Short mmCIF file of C-alpha atoms in Angstrom, two decimals:
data_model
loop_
_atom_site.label_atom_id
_atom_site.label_comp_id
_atom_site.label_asym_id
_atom_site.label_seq_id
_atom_site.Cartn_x
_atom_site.Cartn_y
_atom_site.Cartn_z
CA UNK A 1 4.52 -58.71 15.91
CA UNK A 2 2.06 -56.98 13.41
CA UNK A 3 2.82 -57.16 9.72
CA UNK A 4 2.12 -56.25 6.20
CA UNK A 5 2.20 -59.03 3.92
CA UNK A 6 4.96 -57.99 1.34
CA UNK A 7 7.49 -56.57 4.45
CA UNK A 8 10.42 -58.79 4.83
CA UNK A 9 11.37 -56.60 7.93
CA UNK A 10 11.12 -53.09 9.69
CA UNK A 11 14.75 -51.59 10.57
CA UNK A 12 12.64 -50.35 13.62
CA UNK A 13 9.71 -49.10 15.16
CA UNK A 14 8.26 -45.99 15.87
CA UNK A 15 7.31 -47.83 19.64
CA UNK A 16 9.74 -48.37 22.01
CA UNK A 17 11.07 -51.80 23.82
CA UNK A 18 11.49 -54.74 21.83
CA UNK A 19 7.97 -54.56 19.27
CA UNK A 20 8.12 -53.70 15.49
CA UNK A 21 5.38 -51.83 14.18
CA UNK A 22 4.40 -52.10 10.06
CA UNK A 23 2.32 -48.95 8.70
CA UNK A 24 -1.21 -49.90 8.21
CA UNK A 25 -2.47 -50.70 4.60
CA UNK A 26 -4.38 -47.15 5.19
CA UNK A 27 -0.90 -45.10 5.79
CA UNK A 28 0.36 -47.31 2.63
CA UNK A 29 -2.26 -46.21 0.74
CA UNK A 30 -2.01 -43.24 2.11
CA UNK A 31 1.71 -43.24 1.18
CA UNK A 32 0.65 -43.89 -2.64
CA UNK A 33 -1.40 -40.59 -2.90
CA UNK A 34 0.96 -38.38 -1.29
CA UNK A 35 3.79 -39.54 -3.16
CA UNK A 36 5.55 -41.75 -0.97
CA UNK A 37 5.43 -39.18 1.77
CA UNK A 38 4.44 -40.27 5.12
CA UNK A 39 4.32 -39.21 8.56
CA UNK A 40 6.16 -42.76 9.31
CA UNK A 41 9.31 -40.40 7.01
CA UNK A 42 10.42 -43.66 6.56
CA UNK A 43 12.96 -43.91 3.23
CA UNK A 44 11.71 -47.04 1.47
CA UNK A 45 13.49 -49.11 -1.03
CA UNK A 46 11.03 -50.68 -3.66
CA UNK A 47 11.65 -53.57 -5.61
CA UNK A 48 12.28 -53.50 -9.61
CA UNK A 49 8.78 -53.19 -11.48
CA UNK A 50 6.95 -52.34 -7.80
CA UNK A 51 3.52 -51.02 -8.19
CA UNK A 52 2.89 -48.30 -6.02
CA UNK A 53 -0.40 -48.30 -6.19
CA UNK A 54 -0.08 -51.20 -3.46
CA UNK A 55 3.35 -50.45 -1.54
CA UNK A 56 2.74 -52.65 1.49
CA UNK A 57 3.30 -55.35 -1.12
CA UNK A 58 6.65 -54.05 -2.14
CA UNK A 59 8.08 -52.56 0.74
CA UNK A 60 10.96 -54.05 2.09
CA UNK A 61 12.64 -52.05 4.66
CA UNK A 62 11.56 -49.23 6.41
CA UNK A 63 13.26 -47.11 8.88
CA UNK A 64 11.39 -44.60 11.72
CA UNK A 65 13.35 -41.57 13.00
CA UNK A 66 12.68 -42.41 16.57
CA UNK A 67 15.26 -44.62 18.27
CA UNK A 68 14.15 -48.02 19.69
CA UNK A 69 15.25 -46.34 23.09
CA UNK A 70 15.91 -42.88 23.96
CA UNK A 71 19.19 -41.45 24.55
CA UNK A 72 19.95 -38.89 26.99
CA UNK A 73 23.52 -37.87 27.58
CA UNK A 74 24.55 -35.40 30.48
CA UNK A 75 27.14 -33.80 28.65
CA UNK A 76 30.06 -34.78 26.08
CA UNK A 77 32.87 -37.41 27.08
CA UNK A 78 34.63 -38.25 23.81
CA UNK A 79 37.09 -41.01 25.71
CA UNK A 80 33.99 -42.95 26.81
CA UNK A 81 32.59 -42.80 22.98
CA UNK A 82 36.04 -44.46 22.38
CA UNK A 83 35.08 -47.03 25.06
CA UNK A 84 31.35 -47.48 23.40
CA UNK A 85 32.51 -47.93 19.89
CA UNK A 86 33.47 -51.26 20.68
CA UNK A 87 29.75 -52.36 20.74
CA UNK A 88 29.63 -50.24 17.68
CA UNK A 89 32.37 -51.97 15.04
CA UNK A 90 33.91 -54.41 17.52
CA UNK A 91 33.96 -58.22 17.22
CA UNK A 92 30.79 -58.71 20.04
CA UNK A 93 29.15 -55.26 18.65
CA UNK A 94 25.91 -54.51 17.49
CA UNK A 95 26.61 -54.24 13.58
CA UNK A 96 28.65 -58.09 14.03
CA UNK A 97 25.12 -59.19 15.50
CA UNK A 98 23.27 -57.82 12.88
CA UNK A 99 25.40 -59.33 9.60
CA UNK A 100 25.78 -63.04 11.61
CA UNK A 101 21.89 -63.42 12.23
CA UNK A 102 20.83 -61.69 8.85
CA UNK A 103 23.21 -63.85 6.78
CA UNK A 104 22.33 -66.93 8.98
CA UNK A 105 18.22 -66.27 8.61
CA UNK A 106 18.98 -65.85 4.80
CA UNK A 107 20.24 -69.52 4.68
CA UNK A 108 17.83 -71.22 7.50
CA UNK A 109 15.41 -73.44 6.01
CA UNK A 110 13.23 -73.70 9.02
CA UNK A 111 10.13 -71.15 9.09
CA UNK A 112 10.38 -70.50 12.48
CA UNK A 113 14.40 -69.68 13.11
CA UNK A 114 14.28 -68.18 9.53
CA UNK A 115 11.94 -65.50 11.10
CA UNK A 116 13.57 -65.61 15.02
CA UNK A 117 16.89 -64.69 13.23
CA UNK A 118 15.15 -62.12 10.95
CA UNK A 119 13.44 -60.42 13.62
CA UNK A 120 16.48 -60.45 15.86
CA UNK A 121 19.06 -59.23 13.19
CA UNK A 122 16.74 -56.57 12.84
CA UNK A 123 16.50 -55.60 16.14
CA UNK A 124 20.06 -55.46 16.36
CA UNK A 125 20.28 -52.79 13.35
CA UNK A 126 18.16 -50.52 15.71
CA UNK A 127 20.76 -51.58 18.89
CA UNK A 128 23.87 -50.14 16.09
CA UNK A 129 21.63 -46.99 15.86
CA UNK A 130 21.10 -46.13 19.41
CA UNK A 131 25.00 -46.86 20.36
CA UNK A 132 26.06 -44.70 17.31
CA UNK A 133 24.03 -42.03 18.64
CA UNK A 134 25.30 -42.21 22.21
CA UNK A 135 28.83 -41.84 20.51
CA UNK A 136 27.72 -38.63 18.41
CA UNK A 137 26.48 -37.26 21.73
CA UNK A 138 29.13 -37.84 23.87
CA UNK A 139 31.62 -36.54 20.79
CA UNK A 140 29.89 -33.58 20.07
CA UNK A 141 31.96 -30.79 21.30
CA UNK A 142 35.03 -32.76 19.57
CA UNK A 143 33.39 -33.15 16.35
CA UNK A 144 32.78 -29.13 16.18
CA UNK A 145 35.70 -28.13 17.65
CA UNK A 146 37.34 -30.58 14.94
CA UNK A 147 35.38 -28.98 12.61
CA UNK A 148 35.40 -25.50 12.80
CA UNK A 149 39.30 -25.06 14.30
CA UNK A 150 38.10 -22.26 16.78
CA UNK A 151 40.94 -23.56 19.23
CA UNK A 152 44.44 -23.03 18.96
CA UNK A 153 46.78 -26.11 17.39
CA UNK A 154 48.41 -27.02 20.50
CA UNK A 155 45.14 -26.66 22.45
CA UNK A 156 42.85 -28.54 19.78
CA UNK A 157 46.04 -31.18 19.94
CA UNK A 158 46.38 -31.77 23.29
CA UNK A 159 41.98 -32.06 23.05
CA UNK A 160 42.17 -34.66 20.84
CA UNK A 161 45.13 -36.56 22.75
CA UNK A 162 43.11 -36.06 26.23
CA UNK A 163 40.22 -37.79 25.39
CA UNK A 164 40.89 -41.40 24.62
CA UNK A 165 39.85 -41.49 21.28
CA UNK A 166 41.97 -42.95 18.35
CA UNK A 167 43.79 -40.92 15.41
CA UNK A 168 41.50 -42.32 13.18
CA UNK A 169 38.35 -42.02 15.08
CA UNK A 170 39.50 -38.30 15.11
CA UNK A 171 40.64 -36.83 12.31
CA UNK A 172 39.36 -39.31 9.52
CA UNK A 173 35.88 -39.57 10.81
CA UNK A 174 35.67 -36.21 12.67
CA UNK A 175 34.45 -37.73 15.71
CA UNK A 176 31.52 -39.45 14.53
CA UNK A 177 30.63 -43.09 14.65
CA UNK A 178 32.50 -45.23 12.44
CA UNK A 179 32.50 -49.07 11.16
CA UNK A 180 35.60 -49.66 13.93
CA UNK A 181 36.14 -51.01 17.28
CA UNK A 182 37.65 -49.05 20.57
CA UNK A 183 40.88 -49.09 19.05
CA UNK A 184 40.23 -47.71 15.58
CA UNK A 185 40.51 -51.26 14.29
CA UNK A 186 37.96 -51.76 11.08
CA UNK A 187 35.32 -53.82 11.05
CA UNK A 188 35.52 -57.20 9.53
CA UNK A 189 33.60 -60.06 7.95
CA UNK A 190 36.10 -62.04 9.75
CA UNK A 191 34.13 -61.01 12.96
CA UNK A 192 31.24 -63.43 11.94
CA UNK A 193 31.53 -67.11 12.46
CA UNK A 194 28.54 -68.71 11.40
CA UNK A 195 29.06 -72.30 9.75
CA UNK A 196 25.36 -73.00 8.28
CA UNK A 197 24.58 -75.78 11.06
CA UNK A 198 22.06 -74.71 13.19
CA UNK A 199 22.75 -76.90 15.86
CA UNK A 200 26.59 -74.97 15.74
CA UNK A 201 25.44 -71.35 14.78
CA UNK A 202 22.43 -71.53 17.57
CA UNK A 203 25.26 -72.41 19.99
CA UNK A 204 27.63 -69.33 18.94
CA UNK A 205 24.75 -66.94 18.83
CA UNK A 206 24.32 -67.98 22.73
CA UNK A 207 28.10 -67.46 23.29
CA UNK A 208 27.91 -64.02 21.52
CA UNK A 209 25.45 -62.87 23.20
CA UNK A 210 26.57 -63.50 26.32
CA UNK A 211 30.25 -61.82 25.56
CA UNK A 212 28.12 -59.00 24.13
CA UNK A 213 25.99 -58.73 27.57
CA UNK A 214 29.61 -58.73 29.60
CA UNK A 215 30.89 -56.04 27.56
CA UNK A 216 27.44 -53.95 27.91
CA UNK A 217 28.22 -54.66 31.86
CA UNK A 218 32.10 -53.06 32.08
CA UNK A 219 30.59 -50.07 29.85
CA UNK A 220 27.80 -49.31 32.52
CA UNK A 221 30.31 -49.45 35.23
CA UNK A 222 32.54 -47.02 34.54
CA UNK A 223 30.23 -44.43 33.31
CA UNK A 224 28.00 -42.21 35.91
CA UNK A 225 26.05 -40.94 33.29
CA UNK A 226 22.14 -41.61 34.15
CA UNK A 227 21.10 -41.47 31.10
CA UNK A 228 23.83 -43.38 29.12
CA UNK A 229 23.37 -46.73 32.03
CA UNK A 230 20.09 -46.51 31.76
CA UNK A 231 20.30 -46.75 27.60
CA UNK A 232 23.07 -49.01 28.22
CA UNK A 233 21.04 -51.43 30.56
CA UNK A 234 18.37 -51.95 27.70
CA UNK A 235 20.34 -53.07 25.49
CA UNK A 236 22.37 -54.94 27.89
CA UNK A 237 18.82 -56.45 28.53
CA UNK A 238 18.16 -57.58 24.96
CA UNK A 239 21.08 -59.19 24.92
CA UNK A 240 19.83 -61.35 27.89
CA UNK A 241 15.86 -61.93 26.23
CA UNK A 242 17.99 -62.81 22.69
CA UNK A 243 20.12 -65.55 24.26
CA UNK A 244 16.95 -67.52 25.84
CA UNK A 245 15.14 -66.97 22.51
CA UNK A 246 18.55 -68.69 20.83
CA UNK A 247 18.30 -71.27 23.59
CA UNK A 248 14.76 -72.23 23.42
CA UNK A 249 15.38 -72.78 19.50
CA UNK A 250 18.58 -74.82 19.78
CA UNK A 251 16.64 -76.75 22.41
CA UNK A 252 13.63 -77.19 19.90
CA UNK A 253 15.80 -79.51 18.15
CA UNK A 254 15.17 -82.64 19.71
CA UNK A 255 18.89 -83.96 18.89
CA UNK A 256 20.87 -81.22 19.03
CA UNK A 257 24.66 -82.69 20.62
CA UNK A 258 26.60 -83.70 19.19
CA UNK A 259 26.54 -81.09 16.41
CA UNK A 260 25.92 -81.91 13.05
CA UNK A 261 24.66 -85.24 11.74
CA UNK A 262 27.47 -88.25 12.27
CA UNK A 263 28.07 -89.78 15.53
CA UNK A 264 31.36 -89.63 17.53
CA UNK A 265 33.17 -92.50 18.15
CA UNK A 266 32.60 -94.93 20.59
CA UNK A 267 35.35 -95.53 22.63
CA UNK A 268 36.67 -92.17 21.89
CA UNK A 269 33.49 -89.97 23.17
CA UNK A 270 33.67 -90.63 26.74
CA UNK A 271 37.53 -90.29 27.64
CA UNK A 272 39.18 -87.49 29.33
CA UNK A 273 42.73 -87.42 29.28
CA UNK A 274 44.48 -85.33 31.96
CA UNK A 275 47.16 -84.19 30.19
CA UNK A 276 47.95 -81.08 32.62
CA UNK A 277 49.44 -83.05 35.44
CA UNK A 278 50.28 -81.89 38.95
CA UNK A 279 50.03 -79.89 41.84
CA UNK A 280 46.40 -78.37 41.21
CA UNK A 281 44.77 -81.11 39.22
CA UNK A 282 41.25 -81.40 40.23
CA UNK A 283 37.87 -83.79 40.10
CA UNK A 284 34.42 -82.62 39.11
CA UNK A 285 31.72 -84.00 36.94
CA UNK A 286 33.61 -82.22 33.79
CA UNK A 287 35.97 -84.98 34.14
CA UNK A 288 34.99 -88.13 36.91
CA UNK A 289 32.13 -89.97 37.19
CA UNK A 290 29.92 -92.59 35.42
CA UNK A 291 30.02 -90.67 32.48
CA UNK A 292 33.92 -90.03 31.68
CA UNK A 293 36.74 -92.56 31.05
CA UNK A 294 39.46 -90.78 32.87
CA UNK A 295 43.21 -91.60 31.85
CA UNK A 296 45.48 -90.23 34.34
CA UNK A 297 48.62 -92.21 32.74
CA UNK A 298 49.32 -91.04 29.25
CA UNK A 299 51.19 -94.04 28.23
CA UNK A 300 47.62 -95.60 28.15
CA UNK A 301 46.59 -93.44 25.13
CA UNK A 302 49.81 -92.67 23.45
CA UNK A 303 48.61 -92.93 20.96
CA UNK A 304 44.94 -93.16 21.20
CA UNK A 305 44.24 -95.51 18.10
CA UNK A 306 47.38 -98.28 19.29
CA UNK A 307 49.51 -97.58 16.21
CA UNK A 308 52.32 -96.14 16.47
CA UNK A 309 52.11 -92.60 16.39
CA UNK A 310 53.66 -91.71 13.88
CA UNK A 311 52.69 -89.85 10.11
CA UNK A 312 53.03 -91.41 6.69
CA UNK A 313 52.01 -91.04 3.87
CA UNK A 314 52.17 -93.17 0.38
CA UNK A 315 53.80 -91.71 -2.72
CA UNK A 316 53.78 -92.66 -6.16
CA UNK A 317 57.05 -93.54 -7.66
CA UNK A 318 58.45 -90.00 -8.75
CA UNK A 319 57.39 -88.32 -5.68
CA UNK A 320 59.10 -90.42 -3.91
CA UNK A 321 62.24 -89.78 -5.83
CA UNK A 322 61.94 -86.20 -5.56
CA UNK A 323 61.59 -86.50 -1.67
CA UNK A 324 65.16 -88.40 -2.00
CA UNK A 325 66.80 -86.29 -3.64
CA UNK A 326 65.60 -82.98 -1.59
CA UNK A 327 66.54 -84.97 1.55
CA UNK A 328 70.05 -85.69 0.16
CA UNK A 329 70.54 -82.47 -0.67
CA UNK A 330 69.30 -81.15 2.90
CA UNK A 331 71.45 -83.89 4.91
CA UNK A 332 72.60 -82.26 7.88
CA UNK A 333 76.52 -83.93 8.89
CA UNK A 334 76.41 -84.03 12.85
CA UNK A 335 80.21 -84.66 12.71
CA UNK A 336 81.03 -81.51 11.41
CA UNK A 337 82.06 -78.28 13.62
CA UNK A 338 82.39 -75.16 11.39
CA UNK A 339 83.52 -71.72 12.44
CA UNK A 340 80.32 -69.63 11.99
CA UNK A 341 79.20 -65.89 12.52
CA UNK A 342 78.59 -66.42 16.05
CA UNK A 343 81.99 -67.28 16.72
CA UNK A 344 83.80 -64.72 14.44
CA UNK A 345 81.58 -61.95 16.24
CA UNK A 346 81.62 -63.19 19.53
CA UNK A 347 82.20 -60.64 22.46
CA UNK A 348 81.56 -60.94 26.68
CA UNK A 349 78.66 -62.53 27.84
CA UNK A 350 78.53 -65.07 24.37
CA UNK A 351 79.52 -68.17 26.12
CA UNK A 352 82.22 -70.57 25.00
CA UNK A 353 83.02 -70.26 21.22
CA UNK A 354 85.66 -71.19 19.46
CA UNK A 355 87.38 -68.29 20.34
CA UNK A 356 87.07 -69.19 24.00
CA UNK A 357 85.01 -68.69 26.64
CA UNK A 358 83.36 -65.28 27.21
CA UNK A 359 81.94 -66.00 30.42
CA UNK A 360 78.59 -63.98 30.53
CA UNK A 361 76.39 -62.59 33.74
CA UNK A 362 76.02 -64.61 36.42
CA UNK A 363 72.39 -63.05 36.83
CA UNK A 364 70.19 -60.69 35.29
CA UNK A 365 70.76 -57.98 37.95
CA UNK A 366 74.70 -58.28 37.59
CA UNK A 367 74.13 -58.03 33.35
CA UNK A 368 74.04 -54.68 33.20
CA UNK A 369 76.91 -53.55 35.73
CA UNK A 370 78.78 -56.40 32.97
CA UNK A 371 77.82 -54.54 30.17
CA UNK A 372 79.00 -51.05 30.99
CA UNK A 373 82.35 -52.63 31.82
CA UNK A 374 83.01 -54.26 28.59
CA UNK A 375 82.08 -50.65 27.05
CA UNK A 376 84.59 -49.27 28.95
CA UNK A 377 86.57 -51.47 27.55
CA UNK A 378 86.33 -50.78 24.09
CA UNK A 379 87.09 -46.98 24.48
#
């Protein structure tokens, strides 16, 4: 990839596929004289104190009108721009890809996964532009009839209710592309899971990917839109060329399981304990072989350590007064028998109470031939 010393990263390029493409120090220069006017029409953010007499030193983002990959929609289809916004704001969307490898590059120490996961969170802030603009194609006859009212209520309602998309996608955002998954459900922070390990964080950027690549899959099958599978299948594609890249660098670590830096335990780290006993248990090399202690009778590890299984814990002297007295005052007497609610409000199909018995269905097909007889009843 061609750069300009002073970039951090381009948004995206002006090329298509995968390469990103830095202005030339002429077109910077270039830039300076025509006051920061370009053909690139990039906006640029400078730093504080910049000179702009040299802007390729300063730059730090810049962004190209051209997508990474064209779109081409046949025509508008608002309920599958529902289905596409979850790679949009969803948990294995574009804009989740982005944040996890930016924030993770950020905090890698390591030139070379530093600038993998730079160049590949950028990438994926080009994928969140080219699914937002499928969505504002296949919307756009619901974002102007939205926006103009030139139908009538109840048609315009029932418009809005045919195609799939949510409330919110609807009438908040007007039927453009907005920071929430298929459902309407916001984007979160929550949606990124990175832990600062790169053995760990290597591994879920595999696992994301490949959810992400699944989801890319169901979208392409239930659209016959040429142009949207074939938009669809790139970036289904990336998804695919960024999981080997996150492979290859996990694998660059030459000890890389077990995650982080101390050891498992012995005895502990090869023992598999069927604990889901019966008819379908089953042998492979997840769970037999030279490599796996397998314990087919519980009582064997029960518990695992040969204590006896149960929790403690050591209190000081007032503590364990104040346990005392809570435990006093909680006692439960197991030779009482009050009357309770249960019994005072107890009608047919309740059981035996104190009251007596008040038999109840003897199935769940007879319950509710049982229940319109005791109504009867009452009247």
């Amino acid at each position: 990839m061609k750069r300009v010393p002073g970039f951090l990263k381009l948004v995206r390029s002006s090329k298509c596929s995968s390469e990103l493409a830095a202005c030339s120090r002429r077109d910077a220069r270039r830039l300076s004289r025509q006051g920061m006017a370009s053909r690139c029409q990039g906006t640029f953010l400078m730093q504080s104190g910049s000179d702009v007499s040299q802007p390729w030193r300063t730059l730090m983002f810049m962004h190209n009108k051209r997508l990474q990959y064209t779109v081409r929609v046949s025509e508008p289809n608002p309920k599958l721009a529902c289905m596409i916004m979850e790679q949009f704001g969803g948990a294995d969307g574009e804009l989740a890809a982005a944040m996890r490898y930016f924030t993770q590059g950020l905090g890698e120490d390591d030139v070379g996964r530093k600038d993998m996961l730079l160049d590949i969170a950028t990438e994926e802030l080009s994928h969140l532009e080219v699914v937002g603009s499928i969505v504002t194609m296949l919307n756009k006859g619901l974002k102007a009839q939205l926006a103009e009212g030139q139908m009538k209520e109840a048609e315009l309602y029932l418009m809005v209710g045919a195609s799939g998309t949510t409330a919110k996608e609807s009438i908040l955002f007007g039927g453009g592309p907005a920071l929430c998954d298929s459902a309407g459900v916001p984007w979160t922070a929550a949606y990124i899971d990175s832990r600062g390990e790169p053995t760990v964080d290597l591994r879920s950027n595999i696992a994301a990917e490949a959810r992400a690549k699944v989801v890319y899959e169901r979208l392409i099958n239930i659209t016959d839109d040429p142009g949207i599978k074939d938009a669809l299948g790139f970036l289904m594609t990336r998804e695919v060329a960024h999981q080997k890249s996150f492979e290859k660098a996990l694998y660059a670590i030459e000890n890389n399981f077990p995650t982080g830096k101390l050891p498992g335990i012995e005895k502990y780290a090869s023992m598999y304990v069927n604990t889901s006993q019966g008819e379908g248990d089953a042998t492979g090399p997840w769970n037999s072989g030279g490599e796996w202690d397998r314990i087919d009778n519980l009582e064997e590890v029960m518990p695992a350590d040969g204590g006896d299984g149960m929790a403690t814990v050591k209190l000081n002297a007032k503590d364990k007064k104040v346990a005392a007295n809570m435990a006093e005052r909680t006692l439960s007497d197991p030779a009482s028998d009050p009357m309770t609610g249960a019994d005072l409000g107890a009608g047919p199909g309740a059981g035996r109470t104190k009251n007596g018995d008040m038999g109840g269905a003897a199935n769940i097909q007879e319950a509710p031939a049982r229940a319109a007889a005791a109504t009867r009843k009452t009247r």
